[in-house]
PDB file of C-alpha atoms in Angstrom:
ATOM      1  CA  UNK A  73     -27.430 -25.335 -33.269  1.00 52.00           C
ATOM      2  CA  UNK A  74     -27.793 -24.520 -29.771  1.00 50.00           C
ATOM      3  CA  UNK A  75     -24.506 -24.873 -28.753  1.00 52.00           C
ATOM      4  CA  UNK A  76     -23.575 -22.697 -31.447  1.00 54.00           C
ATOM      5  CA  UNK A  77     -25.687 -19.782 -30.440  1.00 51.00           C
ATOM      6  CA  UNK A  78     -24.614 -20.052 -26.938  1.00 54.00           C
ATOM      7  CA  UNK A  79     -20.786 -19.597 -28.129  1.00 57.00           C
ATOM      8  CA  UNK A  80     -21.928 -16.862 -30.567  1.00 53.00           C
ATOM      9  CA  UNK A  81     -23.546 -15.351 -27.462  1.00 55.00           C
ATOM     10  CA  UNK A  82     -20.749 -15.462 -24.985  1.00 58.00           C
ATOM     11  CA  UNK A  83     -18.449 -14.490 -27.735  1.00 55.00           C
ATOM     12  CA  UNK A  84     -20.364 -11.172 -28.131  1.00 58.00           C
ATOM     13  CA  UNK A  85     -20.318 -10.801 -24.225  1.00 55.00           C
ATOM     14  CA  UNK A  86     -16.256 -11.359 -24.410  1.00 54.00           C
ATOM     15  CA  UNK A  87     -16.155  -8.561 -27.129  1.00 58.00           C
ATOM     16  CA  UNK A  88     -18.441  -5.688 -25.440  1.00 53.00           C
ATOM     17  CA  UNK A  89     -16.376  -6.524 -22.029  1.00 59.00           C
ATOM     18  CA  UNK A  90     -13.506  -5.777 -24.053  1.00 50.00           C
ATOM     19  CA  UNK A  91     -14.862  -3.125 -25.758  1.00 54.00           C
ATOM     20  CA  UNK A  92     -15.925  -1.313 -22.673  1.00 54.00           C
ATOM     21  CA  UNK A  93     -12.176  -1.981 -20.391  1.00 51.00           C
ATOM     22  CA  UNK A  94     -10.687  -0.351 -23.934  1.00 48.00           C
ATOM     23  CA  UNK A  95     -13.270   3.125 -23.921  1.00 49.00           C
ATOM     24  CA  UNK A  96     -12.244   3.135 -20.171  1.00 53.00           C
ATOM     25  CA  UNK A  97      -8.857   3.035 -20.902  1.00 51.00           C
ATOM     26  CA  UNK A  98      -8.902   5.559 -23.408  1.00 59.00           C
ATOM     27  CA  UNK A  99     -10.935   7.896 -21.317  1.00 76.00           C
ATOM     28  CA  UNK A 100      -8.468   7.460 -18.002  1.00 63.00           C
ATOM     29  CA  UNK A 101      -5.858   8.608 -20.400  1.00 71.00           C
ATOM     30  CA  UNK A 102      -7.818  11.237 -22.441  1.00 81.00           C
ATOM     31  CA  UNK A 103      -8.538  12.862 -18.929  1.00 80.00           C
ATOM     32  CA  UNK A 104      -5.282  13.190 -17.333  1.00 71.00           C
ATOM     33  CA  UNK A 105      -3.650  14.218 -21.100  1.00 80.00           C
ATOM     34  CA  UNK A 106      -6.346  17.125 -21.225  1.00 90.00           C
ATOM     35  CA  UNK A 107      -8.116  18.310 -18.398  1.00 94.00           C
ATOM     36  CA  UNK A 108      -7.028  20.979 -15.856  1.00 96.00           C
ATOM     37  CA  UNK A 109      -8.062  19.983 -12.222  1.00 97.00           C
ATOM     38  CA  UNK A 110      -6.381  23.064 -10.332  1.00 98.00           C
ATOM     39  CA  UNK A 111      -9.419  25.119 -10.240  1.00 97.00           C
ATOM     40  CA  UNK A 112     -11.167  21.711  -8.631  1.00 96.00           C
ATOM     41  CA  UNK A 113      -8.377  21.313  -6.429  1.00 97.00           C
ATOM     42  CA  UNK A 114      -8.449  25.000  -5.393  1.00 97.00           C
ATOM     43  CA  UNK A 115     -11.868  24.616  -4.241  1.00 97.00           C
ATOM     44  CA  UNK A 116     -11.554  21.477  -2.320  1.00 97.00           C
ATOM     45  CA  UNK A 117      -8.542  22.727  -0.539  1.00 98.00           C
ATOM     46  CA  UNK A 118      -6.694  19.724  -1.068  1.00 98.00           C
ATOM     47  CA  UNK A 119      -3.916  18.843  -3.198  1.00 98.00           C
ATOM     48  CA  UNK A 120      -2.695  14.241  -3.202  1.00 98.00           C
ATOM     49  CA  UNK A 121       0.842  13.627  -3.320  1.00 98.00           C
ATOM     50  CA  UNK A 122       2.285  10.557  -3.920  1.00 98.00           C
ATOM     51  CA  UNK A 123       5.351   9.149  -2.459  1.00 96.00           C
ATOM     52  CA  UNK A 124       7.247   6.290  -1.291  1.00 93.00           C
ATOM     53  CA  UNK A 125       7.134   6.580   2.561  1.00 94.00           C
ATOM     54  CA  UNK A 126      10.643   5.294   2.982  1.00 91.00           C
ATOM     55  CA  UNK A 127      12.398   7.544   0.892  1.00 92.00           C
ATOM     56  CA  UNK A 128      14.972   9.544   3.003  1.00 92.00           C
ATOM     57  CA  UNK A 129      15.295  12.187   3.474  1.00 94.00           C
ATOM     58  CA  UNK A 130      12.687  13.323   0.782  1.00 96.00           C
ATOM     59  CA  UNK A 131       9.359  11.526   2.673  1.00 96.00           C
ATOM     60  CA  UNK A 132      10.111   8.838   5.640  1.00 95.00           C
ATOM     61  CA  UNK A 133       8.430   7.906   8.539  1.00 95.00           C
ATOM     62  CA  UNK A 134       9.590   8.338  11.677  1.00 94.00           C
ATOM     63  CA  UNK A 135       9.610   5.595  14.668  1.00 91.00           C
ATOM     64  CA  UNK A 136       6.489   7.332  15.776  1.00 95.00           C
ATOM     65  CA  UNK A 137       4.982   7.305  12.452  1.00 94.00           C
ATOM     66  CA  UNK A 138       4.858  11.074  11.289  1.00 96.00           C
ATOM     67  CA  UNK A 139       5.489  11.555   7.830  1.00 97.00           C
ATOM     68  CA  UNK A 140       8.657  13.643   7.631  1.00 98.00           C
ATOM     69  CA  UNK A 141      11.017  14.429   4.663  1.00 97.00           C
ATOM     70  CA  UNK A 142      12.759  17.363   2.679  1.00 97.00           C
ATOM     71  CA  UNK A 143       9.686  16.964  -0.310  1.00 98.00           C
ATOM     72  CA  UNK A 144       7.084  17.193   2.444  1.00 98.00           C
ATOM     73  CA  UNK A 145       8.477  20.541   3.688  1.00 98.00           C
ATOM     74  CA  UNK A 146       8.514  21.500   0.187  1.00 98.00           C
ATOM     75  CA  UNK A 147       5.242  20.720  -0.687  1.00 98.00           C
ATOM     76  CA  UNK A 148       3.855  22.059   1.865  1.00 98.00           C
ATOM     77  CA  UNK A 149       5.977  25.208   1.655  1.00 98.00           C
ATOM     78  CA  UNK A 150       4.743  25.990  -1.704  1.00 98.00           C
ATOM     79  CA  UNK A 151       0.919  24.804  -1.444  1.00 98.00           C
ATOM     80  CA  UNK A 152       1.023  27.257   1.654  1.00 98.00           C
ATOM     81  CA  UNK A 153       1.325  30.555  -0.479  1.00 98.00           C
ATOM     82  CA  UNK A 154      -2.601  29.325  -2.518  1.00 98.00           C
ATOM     83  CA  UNK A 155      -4.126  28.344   0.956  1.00 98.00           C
ATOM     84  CA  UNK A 156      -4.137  24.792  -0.166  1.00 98.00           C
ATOM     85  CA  UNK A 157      -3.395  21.660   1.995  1.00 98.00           C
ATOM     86  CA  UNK A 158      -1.086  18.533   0.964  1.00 98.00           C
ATOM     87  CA  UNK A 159      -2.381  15.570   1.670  1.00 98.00           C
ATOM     88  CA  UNK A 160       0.406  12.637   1.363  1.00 98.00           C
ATOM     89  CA  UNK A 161      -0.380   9.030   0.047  1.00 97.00           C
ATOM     90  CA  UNK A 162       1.844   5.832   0.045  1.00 96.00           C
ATOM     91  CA  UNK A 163       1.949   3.905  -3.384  1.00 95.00           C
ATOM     92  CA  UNK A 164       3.658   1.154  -5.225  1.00 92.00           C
ATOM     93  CA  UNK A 165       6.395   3.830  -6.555  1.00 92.00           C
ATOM     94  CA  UNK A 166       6.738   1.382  -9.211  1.00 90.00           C
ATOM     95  CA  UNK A 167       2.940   2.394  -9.979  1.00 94.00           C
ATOM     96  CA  UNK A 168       3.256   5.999  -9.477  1.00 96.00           C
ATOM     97  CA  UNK A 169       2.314   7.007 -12.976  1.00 96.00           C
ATOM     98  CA  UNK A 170      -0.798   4.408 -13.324  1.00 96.00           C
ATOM     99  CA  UNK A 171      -1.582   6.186  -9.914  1.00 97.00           C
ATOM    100  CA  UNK A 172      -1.398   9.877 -11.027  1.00 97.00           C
ATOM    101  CA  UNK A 173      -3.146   9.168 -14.296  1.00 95.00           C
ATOM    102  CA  UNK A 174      -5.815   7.530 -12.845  1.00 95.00           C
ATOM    103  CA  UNK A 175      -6.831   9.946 -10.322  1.00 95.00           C
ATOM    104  CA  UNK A 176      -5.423   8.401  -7.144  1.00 96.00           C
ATOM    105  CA  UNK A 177      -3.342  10.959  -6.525  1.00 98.00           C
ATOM    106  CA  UNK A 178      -2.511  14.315  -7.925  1.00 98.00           C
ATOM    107  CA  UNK A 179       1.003  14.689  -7.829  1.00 98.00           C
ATOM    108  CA  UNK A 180       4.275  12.451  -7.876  1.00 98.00           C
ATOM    109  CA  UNK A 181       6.472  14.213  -5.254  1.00 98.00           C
ATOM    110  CA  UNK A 182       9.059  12.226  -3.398  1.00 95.00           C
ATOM    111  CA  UNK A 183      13.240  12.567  -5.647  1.00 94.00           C
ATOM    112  CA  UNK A 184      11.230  11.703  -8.905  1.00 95.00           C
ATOM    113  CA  UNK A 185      13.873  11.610 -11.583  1.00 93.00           C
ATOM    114  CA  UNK A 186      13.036  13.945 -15.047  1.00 95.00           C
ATOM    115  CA  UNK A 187      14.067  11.422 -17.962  1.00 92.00           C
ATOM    116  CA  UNK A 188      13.008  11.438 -21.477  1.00 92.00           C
ATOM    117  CA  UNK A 189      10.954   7.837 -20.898  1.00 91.00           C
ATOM    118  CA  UNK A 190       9.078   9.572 -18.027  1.00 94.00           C
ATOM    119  CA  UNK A 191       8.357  12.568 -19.954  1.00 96.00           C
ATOM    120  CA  UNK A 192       6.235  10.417 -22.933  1.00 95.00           C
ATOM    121  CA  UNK A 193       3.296   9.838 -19.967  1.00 95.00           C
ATOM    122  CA  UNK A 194       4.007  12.519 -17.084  1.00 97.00           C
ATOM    123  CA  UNK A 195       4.595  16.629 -17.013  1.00 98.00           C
ATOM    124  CA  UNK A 196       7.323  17.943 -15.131  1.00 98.00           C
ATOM    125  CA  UNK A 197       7.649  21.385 -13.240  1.00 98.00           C
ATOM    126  CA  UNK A 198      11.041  23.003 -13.086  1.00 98.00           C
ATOM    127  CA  UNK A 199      13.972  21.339 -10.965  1.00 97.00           C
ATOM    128  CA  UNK A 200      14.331  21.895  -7.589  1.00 97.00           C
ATOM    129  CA  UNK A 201      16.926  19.644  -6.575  1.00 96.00           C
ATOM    130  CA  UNK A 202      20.249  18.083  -8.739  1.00 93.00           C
ATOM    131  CA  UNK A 203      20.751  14.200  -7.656  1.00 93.00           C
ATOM    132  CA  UNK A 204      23.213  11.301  -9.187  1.00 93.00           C
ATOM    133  CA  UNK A 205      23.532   7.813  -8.572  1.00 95.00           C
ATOM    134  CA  UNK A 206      26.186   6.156  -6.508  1.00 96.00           C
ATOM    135  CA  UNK A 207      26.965   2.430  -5.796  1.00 97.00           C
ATOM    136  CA  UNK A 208      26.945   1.976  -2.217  1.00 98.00           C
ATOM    137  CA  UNK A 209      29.008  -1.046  -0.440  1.00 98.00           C
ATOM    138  CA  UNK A 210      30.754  -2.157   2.730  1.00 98.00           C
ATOM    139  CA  UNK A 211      34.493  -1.984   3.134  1.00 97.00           C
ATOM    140  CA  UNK A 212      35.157  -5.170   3.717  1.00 97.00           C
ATOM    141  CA  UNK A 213      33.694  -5.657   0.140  1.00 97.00           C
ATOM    142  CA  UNK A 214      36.424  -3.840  -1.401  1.00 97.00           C
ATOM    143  CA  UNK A 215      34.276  -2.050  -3.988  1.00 97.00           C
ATOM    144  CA  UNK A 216      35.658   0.979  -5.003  1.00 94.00           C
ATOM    145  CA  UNK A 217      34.483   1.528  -8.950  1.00 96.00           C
ATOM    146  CA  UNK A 218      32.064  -0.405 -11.083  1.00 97.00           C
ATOM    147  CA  UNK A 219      34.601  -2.955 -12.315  1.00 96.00           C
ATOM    148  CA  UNK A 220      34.853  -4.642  -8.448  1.00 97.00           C
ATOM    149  CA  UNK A 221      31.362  -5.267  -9.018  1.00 98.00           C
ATOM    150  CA  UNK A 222      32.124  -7.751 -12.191  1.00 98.00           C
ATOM    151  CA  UNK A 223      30.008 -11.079 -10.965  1.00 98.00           C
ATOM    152  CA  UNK A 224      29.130  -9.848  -7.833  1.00 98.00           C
ATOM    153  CA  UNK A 225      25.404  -9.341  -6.962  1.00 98.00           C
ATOM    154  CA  UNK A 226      23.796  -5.758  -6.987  1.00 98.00           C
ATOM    155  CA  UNK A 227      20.626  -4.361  -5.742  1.00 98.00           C
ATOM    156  CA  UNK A 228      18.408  -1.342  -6.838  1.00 97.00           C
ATOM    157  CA  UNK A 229      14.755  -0.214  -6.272  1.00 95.00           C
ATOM    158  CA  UNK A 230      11.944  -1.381  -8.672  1.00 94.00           C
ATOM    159  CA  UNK A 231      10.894   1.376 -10.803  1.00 90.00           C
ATOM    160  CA  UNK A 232      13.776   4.023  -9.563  1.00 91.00           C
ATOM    161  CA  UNK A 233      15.567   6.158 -11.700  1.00 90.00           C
ATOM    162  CA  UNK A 234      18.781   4.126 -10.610  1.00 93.00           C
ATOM    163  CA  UNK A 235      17.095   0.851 -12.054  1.00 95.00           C
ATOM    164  CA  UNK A 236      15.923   3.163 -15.564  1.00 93.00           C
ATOM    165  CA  UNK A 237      19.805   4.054 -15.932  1.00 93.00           C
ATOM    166  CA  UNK A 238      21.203   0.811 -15.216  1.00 95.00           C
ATOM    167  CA  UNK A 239      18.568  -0.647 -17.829  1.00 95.00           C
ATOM    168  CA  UNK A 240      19.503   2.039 -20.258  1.00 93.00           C
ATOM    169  CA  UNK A 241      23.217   2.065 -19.982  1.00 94.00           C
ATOM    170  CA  UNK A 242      24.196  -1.701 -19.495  1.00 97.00           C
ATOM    171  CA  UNK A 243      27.690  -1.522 -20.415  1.00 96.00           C
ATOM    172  CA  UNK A 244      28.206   0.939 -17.672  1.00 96.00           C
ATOM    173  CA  UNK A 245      27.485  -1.369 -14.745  1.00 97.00           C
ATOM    174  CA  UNK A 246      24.479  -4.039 -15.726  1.00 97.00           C
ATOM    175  CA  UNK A 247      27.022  -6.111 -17.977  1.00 98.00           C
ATOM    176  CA  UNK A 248      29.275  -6.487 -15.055  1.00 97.00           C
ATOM    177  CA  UNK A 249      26.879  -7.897 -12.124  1.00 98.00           C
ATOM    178  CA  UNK A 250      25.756 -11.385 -11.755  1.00 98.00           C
ATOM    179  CA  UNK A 251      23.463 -12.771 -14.264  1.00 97.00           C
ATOM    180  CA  UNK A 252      23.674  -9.684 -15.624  1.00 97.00           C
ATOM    181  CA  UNK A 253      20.309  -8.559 -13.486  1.00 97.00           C
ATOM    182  CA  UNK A 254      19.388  -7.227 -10.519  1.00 98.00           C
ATOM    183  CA  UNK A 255      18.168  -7.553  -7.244  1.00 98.00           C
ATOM    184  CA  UNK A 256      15.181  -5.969  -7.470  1.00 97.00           C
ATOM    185  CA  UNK A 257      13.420  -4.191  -3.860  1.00 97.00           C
ATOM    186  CA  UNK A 258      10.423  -2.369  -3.266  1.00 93.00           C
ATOM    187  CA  UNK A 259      12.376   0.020  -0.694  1.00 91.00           C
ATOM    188  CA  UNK A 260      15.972   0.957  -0.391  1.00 92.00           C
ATOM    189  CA  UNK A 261      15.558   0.116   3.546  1.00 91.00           C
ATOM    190  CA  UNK A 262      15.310  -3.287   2.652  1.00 95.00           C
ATOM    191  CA  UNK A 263      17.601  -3.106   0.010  1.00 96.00           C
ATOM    192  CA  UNK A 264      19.879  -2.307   2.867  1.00 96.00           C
ATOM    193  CA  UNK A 265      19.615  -4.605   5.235  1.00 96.00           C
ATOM    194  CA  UNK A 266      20.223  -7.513   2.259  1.00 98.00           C
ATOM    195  CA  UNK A 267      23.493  -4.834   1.927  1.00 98.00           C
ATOM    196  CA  UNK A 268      24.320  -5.239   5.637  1.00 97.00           C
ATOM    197  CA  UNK A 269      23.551  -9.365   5.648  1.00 97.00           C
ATOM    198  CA  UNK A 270      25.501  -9.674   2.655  1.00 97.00           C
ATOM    199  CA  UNK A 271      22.950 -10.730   0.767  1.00 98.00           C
ATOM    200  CA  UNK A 272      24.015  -8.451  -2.206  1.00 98.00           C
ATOM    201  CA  UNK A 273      27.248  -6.823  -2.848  1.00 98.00           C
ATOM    202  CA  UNK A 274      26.549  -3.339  -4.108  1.00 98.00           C
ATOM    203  CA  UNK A 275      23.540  -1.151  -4.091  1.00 98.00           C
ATOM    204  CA  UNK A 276      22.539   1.825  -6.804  1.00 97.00           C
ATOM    205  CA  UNK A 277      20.980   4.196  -4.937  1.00 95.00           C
ATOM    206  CA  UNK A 278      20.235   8.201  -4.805  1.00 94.00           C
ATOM    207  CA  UNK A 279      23.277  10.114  -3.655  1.00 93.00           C
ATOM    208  CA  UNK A 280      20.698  12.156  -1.006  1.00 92.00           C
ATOM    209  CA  UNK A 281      19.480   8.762  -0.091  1.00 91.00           C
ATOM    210  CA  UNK A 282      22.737   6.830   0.768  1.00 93.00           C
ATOM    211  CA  UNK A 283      24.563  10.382   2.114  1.00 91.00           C
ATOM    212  CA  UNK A 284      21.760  10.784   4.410  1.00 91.00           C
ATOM    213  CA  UNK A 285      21.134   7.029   5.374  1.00 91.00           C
ATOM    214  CA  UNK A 286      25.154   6.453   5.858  1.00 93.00           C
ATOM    215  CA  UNK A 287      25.525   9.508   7.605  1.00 90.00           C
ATOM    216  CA  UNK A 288      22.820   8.148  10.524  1.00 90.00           C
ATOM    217  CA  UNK A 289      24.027   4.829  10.717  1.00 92.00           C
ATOM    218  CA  UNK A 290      26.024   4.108  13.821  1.00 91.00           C
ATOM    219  CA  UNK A 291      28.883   2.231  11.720  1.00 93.00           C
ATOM    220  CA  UNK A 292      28.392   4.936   8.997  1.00 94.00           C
ATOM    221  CA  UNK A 293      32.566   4.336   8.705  1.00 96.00           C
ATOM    222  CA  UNK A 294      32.013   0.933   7.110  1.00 97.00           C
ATOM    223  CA  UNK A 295      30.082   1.884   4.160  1.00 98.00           C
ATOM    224  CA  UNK A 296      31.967   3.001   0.654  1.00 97.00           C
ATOM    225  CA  UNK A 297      30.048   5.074  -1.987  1.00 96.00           C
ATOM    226  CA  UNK A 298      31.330   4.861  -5.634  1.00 95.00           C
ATOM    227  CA  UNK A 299      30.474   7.586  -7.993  1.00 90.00           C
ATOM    228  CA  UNK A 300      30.263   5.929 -11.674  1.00 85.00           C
ATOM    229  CA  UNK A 301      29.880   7.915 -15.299  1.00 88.00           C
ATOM    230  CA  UNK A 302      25.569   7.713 -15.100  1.00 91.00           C
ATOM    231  CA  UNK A 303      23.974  11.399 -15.503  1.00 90.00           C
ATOM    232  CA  UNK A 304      23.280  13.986 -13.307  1.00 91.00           C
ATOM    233  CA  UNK A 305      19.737  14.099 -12.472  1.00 93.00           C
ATOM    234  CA  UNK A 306      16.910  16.834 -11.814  1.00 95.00           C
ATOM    235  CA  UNK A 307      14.757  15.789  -9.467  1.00 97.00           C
ATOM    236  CA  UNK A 308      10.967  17.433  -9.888  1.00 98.00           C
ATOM    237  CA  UNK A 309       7.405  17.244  -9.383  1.00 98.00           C
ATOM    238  CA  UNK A 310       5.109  14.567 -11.772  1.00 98.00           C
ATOM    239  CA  UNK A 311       1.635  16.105 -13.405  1.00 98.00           C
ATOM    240  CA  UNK A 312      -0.396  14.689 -15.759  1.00 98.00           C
ATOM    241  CA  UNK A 313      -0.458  16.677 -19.025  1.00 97.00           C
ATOM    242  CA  UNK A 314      -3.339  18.418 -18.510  1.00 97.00           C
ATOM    243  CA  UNK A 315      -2.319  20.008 -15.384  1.00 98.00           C
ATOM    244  CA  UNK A 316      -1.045  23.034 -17.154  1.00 98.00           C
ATOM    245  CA  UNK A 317      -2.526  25.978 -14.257  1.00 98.00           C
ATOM    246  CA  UNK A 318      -0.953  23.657 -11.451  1.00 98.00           C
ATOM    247  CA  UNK A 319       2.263  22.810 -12.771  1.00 98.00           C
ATOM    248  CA  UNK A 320       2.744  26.699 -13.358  1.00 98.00           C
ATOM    249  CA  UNK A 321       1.696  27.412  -9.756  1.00 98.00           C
ATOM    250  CA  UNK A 322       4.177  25.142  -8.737  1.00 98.00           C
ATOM    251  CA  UNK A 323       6.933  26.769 -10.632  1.00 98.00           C
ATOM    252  CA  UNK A 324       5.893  29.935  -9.411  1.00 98.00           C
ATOM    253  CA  UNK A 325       5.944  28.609  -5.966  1.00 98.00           C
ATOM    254  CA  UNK A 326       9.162  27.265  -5.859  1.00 98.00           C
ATOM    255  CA  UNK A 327      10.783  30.341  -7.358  1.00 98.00           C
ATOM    256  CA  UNK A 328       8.872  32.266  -4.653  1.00 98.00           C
ATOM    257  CA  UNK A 329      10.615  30.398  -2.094  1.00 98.00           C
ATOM    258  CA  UNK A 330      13.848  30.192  -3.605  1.00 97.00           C
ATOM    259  CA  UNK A 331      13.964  33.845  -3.571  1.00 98.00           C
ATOM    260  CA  UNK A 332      12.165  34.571  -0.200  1.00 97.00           C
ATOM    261  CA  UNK A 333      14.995  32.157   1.435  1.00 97.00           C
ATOM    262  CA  UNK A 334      12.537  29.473   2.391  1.00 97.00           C
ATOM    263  CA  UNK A 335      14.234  26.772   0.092  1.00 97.00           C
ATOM    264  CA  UNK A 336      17.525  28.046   1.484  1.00 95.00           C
ATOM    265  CA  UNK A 337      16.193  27.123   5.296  1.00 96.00           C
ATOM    266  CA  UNK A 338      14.824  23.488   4.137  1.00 97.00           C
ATOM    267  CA  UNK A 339      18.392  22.975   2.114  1.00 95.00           C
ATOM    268  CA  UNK A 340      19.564  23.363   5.686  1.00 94.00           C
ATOM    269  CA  UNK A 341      17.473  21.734   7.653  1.00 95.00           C
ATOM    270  CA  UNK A 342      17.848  18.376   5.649  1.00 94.00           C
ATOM    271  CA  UNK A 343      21.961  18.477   4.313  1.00 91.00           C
ATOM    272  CA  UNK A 344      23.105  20.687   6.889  1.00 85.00           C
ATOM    273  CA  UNK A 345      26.347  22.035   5.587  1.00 76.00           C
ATOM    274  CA  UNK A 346      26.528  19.614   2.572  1.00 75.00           C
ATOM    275  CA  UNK A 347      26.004  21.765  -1.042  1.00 72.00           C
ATOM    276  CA  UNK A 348      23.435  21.482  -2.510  1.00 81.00           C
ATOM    277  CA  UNK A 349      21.938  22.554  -6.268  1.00 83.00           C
ATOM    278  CA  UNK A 350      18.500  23.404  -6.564  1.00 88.00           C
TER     279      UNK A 350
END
């Protein structure tokens, strides 16, 4: 009998553990689905954004360290015109949504990827920049279109919108590649050095990424970059739902400096002479 009650009894601590992780759940996601945090934001002065700190040229680190990147211009550009200051936060980008509905940060900022998967858990302002995906190889490999990469090994980023398409559309390059699966990284700069070791044979990758990468690479001739049949793809700033004041600020903003010239400058500053569609 008093076995019994002591099972009964750490059965009902199981169920009101359980009970309680559930109402948390429910109330992390009831928050970020409802409730409007600019006018909190506003008076703290502070806005988090949440990137991937090896993302060129959108947010990267320099050798000395400084955060640097076309999305951290252009945060900072539009946060400028409401007197409020960007603060910049590295994350798991395979975690950014757990991380902006929780409260860690405030914004996803850094080439995130509209898609209708995205959209079921995370708002979206207006596009600022158009992106695609490319394959990226070395000569020597002899990959010139998805075919040459029929039982050859291929590398994307964990939780990138490369990785969503090639997941989505597997006869387009995923039923090709060995095993059928890829090599998963949590950066493209270490996707690329397994690229330069030979390590893997192709890597699906941002266009702004691999133009920008290839183009600083000493040996930038020895690289190929394959353009396959995936979507375009608008690249835009990640809200929670209830964000509703910021996410129009943020439009507002960014047609502000669209038309004052200022996204014109950072175009220029970051692709040079390469066209661009915002």
């Amino acid at each position: 009998m008093k076995k019994r009650l002591i099972s009964l009894l750490l059965l009902s601590l199981v169920l009101v553990g359980l009970t309680t992780t559930l109402s948390g759940c429910e109330n992390v996601t009831t928050r970020a689905d409802t409730q409007d945090t600019w006018t909190k934001i506003k008076k703290r002065g502070t806005v988090v954004v949440g990137l991937d700190d090896s993302f060129v040229p959108m947010g990267f680190r320099e050798k000395s360290g400084k955060l640097v990147g076309y999305d951290i211009d252009l945060a900072r550009a539009v946060f400028k015109l409401y007197g409020v200051k960007v603060s910049f936060q590295t994350i798991d980008w395979s975690m950014n949504a757990t991380e902006l509905r929780n409260g860690t940060i405030d914004l996803i900022w850094n080439g995130y990827t509209k898609n209708p998967q995205r959209e079921k858990v995370v708002a979206f302002s207006n596009t600022y920049l158009k992106n695609k995906q490319v394959l990226v190889s070395l000569k020597k490999n002899h990959i010139n279109s998805f075919n040459d990469m029929t039982g050859k090994t291929l590398g994307a980023q964990s939780g990138s919108s490369g990785y969503e398409s090639l997941e989505n559309n597997p006869k387009l390059l995923k039923d090709k590649i060995a095993k059928k699966t890829p090599i998963q990284y949590d950066t493209f700069t270490n996707a690329f050095l397994d690229l330069n070791a030979g390590r893997i044979k192709g890597l699906l990758i941002d266009s702004v990424y691999a133009n920008y990468y290839i183009k600083h690479e000493a040996n930038s001739a020895a690289y190929t970059e394959t353009q396959g049949t995936f979507d375009s793809e608008d690249f835009a700033v990640g809200l929670r739902k209830g964000d509703t004041t910021m996410k129009a600020k943020i439009n507002a903003g960014l047609k502000t400096l669209k038309a004052n010239g200022t996204l014109a400058k950072i175009n220029k500053k970051w692709f040079g002479n390469q066209q661009v569609e915002n």
